[in-house]
mmCIF file of C-alpha atoms and ligand atoms in Angstrom:
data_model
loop_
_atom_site.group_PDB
_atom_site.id
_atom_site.type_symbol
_atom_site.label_atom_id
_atom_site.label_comp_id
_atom_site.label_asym_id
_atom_site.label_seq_id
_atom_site.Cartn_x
_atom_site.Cartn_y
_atom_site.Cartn_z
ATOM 1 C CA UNK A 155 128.679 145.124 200.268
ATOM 2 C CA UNK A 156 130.684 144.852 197.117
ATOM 3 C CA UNK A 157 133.645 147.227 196.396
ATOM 4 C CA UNK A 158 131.243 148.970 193.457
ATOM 5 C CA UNK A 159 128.595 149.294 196.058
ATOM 6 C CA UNK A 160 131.209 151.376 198.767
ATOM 7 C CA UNK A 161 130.620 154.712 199.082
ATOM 8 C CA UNK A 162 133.983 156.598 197.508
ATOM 9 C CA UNK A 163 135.461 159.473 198.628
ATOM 10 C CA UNK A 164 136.104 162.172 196.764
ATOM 11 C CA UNK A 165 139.974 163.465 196.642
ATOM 12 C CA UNK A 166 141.949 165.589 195.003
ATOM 13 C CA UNK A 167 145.981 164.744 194.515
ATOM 14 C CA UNK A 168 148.645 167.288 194.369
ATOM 15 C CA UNK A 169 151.763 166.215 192.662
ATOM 16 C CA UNK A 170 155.333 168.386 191.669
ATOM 17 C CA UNK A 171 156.955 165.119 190.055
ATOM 18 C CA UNK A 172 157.144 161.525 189.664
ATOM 19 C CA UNK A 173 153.688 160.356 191.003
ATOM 20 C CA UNK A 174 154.612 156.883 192.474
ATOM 21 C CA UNK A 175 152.715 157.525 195.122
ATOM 22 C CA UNK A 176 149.833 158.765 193.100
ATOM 23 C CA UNK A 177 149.981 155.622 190.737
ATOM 24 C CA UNK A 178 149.498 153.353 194.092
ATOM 25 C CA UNK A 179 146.848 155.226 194.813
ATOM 26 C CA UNK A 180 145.353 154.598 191.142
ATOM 27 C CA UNK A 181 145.880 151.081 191.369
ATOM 28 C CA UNK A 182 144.647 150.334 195.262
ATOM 29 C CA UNK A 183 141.256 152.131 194.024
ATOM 30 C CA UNK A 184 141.426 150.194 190.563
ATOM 31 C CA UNK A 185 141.601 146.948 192.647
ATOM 32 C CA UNK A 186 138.685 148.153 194.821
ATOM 33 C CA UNK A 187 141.381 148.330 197.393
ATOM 34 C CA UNK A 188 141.035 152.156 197.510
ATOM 35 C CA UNK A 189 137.054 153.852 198.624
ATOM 36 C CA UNK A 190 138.269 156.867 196.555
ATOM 37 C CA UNK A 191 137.262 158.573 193.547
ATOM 38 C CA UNK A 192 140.067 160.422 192.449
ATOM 39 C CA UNK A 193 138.341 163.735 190.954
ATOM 40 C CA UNK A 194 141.626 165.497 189.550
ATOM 41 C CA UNK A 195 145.775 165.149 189.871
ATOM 42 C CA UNK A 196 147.299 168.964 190.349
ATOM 43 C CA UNK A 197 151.012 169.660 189.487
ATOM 44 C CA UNK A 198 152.390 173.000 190.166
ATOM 45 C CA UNK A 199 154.964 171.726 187.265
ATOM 46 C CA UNK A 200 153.542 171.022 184.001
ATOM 47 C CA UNK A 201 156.489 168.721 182.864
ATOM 48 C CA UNK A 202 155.472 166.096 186.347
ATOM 49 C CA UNK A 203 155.447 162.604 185.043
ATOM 50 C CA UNK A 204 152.054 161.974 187.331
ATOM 51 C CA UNK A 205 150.295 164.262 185.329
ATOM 52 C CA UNK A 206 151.168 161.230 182.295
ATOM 53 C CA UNK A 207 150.035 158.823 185.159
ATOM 54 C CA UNK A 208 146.462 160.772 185.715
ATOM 55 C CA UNK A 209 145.881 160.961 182.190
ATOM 56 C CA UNK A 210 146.282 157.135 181.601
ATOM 57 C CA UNK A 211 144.250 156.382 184.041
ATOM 58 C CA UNK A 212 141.302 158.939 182.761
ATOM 59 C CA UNK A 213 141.567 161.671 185.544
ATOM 60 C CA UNK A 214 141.782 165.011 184.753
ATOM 61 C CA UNK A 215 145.271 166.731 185.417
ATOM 62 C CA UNK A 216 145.657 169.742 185.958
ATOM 63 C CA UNK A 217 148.695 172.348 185.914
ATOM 64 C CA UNK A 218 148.556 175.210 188.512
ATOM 65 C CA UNK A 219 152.238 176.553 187.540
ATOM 66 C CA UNK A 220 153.522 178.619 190.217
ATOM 67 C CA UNK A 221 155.895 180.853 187.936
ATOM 68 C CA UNK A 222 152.686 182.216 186.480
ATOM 69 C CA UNK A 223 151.406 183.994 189.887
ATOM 70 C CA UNK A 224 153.070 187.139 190.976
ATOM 71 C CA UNK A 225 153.429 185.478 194.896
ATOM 72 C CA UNK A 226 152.895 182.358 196.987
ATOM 73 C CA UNK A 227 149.408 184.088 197.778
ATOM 74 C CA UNK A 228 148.410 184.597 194.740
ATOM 75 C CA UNK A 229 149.600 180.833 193.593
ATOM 76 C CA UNK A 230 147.839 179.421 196.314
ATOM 77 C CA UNK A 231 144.671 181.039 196.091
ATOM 78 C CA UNK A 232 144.244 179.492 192.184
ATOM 79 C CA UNK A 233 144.914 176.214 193.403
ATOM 80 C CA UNK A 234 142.347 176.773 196.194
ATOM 81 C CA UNK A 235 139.907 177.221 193.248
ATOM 82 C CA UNK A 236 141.166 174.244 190.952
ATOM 83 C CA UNK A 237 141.139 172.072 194.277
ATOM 84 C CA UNK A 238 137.546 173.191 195.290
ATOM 85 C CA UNK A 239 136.477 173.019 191.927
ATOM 86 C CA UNK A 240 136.101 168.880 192.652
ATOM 87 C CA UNK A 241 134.576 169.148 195.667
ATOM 88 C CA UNK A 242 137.133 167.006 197.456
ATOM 89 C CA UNK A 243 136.379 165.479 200.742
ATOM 90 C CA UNK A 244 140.579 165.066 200.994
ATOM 91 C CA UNK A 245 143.172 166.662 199.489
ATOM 92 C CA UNK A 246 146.087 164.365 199.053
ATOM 93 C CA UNK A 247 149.649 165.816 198.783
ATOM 94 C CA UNK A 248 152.077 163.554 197.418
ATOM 95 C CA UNK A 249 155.742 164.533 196.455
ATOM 96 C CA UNK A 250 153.995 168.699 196.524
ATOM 97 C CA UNK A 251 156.764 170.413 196.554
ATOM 98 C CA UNK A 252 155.578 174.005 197.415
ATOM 99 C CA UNK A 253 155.540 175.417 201.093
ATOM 100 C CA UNK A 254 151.410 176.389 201.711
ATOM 101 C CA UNK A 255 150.075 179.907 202.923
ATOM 102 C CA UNK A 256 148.667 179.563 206.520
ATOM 103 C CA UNK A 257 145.319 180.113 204.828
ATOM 104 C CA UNK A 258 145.481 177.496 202.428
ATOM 105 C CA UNK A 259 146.189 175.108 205.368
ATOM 106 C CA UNK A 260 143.107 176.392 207.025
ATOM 107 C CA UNK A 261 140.969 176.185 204.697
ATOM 108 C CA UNK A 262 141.395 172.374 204.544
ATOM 109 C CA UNK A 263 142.060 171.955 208.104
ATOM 110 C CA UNK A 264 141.642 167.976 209.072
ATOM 111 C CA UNK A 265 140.884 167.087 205.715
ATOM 112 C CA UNK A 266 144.591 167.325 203.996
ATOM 113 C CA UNK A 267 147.288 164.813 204.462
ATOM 114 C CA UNK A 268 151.094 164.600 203.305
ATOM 115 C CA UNK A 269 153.294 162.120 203.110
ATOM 116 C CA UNK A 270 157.301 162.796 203.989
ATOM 117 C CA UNK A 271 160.368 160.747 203.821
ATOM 118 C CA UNK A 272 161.513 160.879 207.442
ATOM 119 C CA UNK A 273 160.828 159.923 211.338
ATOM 120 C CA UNK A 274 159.133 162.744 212.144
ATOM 121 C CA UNK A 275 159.625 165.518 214.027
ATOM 122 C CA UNK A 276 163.209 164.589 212.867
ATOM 123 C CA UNK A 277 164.354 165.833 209.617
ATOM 124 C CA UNK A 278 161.544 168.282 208.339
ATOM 125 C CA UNK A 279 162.419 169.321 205.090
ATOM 126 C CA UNK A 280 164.537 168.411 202.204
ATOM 127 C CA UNK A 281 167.068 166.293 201.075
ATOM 128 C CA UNK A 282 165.942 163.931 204.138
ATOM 129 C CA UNK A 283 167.640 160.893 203.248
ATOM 130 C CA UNK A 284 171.632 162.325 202.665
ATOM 131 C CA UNK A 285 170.759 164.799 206.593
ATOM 132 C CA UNK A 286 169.878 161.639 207.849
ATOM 133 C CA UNK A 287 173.124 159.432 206.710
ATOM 134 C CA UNK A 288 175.456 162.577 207.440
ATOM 135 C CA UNK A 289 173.556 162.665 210.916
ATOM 136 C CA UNK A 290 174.468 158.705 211.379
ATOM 137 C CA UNK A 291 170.843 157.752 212.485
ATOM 138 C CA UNK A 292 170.453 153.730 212.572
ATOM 139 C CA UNK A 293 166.586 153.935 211.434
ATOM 140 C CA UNK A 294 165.130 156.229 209.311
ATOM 141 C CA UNK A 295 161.580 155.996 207.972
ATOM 142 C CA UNK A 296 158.289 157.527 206.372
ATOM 143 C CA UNK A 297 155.521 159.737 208.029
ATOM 144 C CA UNK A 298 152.039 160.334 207.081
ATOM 145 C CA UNK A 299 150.615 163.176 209.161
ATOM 146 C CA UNK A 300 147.834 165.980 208.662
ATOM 147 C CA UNK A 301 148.935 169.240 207.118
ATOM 148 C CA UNK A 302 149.103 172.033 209.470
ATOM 149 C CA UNK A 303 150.480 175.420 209.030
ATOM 150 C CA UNK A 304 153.959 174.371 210.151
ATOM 151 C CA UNK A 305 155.991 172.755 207.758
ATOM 152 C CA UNK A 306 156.216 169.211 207.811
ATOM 153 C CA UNK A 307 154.641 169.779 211.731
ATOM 154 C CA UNK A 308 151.378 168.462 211.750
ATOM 155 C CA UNK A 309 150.020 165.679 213.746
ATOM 156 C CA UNK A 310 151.736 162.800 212.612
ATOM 157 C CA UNK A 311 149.073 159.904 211.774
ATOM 158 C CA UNK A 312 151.569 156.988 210.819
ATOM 159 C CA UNK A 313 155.136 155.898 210.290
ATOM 160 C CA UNK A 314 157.315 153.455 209.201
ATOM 161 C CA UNK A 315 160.914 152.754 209.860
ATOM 162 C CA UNK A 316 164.012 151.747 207.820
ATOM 163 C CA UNK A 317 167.004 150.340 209.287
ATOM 164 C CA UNK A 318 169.699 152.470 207.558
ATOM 165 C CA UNK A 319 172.191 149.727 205.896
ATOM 166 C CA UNK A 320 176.136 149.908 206.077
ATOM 167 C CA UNK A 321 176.762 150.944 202.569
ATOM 168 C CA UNK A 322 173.913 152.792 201.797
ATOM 169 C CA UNK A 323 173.819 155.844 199.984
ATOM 170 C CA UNK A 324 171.185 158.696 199.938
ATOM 171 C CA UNK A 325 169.426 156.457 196.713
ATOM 172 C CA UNK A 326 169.337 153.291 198.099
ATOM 173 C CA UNK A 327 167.859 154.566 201.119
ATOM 174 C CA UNK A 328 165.301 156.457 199.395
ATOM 175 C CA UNK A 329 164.485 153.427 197.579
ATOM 176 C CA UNK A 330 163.302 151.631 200.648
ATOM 177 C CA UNK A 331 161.930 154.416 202.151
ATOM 178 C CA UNK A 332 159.374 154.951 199.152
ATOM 179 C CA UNK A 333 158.800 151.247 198.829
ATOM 180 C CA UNK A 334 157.337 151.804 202.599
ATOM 181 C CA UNK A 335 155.873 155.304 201.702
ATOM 182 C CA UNK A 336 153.802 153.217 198.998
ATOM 183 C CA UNK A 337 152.242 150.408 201.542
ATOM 184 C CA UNK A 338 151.778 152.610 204.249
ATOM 185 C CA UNK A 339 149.812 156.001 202.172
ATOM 186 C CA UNK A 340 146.974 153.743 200.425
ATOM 187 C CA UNK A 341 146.723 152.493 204.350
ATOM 188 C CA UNK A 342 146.321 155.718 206.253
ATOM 189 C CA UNK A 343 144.013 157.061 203.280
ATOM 190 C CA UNK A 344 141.920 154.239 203.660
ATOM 191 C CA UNK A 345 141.332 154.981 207.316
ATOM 192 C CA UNK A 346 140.093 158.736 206.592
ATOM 193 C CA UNK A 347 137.833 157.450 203.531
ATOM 194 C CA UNK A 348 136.788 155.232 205.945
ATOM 195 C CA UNK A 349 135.653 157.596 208.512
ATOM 196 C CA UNK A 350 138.389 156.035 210.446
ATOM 197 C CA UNK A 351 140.477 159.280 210.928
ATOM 198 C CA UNK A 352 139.868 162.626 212.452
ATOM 199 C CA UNK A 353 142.013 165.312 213.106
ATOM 200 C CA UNK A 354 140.502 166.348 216.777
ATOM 201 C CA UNK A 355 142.299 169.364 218.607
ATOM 202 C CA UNK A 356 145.262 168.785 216.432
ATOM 203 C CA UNK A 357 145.644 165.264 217.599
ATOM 204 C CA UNK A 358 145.342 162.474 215.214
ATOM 205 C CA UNK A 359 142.214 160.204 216.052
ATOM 206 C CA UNK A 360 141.962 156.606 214.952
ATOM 207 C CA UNK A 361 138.879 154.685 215.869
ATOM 208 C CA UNK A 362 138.181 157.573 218.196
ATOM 209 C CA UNK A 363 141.569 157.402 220.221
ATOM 210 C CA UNK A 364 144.639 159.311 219.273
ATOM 211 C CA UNK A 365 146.796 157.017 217.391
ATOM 212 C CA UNK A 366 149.838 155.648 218.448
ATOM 213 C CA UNK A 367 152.992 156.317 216.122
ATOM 214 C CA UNK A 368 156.569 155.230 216.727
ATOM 215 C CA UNK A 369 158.418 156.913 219.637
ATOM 216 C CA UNK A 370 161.346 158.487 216.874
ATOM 217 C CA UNK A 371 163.825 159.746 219.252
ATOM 218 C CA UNK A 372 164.664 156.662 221.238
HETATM 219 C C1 GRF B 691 158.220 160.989 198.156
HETATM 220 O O1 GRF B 691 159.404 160.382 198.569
HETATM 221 C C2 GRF B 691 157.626 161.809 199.254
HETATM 222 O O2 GRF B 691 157.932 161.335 200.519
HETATM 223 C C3 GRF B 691 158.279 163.136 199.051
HETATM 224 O O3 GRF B 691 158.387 163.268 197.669
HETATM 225 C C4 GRF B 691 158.459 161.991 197.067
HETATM 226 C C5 GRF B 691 157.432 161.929 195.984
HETATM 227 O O4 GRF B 691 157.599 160.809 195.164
HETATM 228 N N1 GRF B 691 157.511 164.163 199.701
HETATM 229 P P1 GRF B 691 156.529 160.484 194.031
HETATM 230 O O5 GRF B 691 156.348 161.740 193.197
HETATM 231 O O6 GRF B 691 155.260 160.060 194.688
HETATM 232 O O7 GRF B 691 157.154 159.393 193.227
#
């Protein structure tokens, strides 16, 4: 089957910034890398850079600006409605910087996926990559795991380690760590597009068996 003739999924991707992840994404389903159809970008900020990136690449972006809703219910409740608008069969957070309501979550239970800059369950968070140096950790690394009501909690579907470097700072670090964050997302979205990739009684499901991620405590 050719890569016109794949069935593409639909997906929606939320954004507060940059985009680099987003533009990866963009480019793996340019190259036919990708079986998505990426229906709309979403930035809580208007002034994100991906929104620039969605734009250039001829998908509609979208601002849902939190500072115009009177509470995080109220917020998240529009961007249910801007997300469901598009009819995505995955919603995509990458580098969304807002904590979800516990409805939001549910509502797209096993079908939403974020990707953060640590070995989870270690540092959940913020400012992952300067807790990590201060804690002295040798590896440090990227997750990919389904969105669950707990922050930065939910089953954990992939990672990717960094050796921490003698001399490294809280940039460098994140440097690598995004490089990795940029391989491994296209990757594990590929899988769900796929079919490949269930959430199944909040385990992560690869091929039918739960998937095996890096033992991060060892
Ligand atoms: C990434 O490092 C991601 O892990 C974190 O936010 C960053 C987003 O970067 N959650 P970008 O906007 O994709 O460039």
């Amino acid at each position: 089957m050719s890569a016109a003739a794949q069935p593409r999924l639909p997906i929606v991707v939320l954004i507060s910034g940059n985009g680099s992840n987003l533009q990866t994404l963009i480019d793996a389903a340019a190259r036919g890398e990708l079986p998505v159809d990426i229906r709309a970008v979403i930035s809580n900020r208007p002034a994100a850079y991906g929104l620039e990136r969605a734009r250039r690449a001829g998908i509609p972006a979208v601002v849902v600006n939190h500072g115009g809703y009177p509470g995080r219910a109220a917020f998240d409740a529009a961007l249910q409605r801007a997300i469901d608008a598009h009819q995505p069969g995955l919603v995509v957070l990458a580098g969304f910087m807002r904590i979800l309501t516990p409805e939001f979550v549910a509502h797209y239970h096993g079908r939403m996926l974020n990707v953060h800059p640590s070995l989870l369950p270690a540092f959940r968070g913020l400012d992952t990559h300067r807790r990590a140096l201060e804690a002295g950790v040798k590896e440090h690394g990227v997750s990919i795991h389904f969105v669950t009501a707990e922050l930065d909690g939910g089953p954990v579907v992939a990672q990717e380690k960094i050796p921490v470097l003698p001399g490294d700072d809280a940039e460098s670090l994140a440097q690598r760590v995004q490089a990795a964050e940029h391989i491994l997302y296209p990757r594990v979205i590929r899988w769900f597009a796929e079919g490949r990739l269930t959430l199944r009684e909040n385990r992560a499901m690869l091929d039918g068996e739960p998937v095996k991620v890096l033992a991060t405590n060892e």
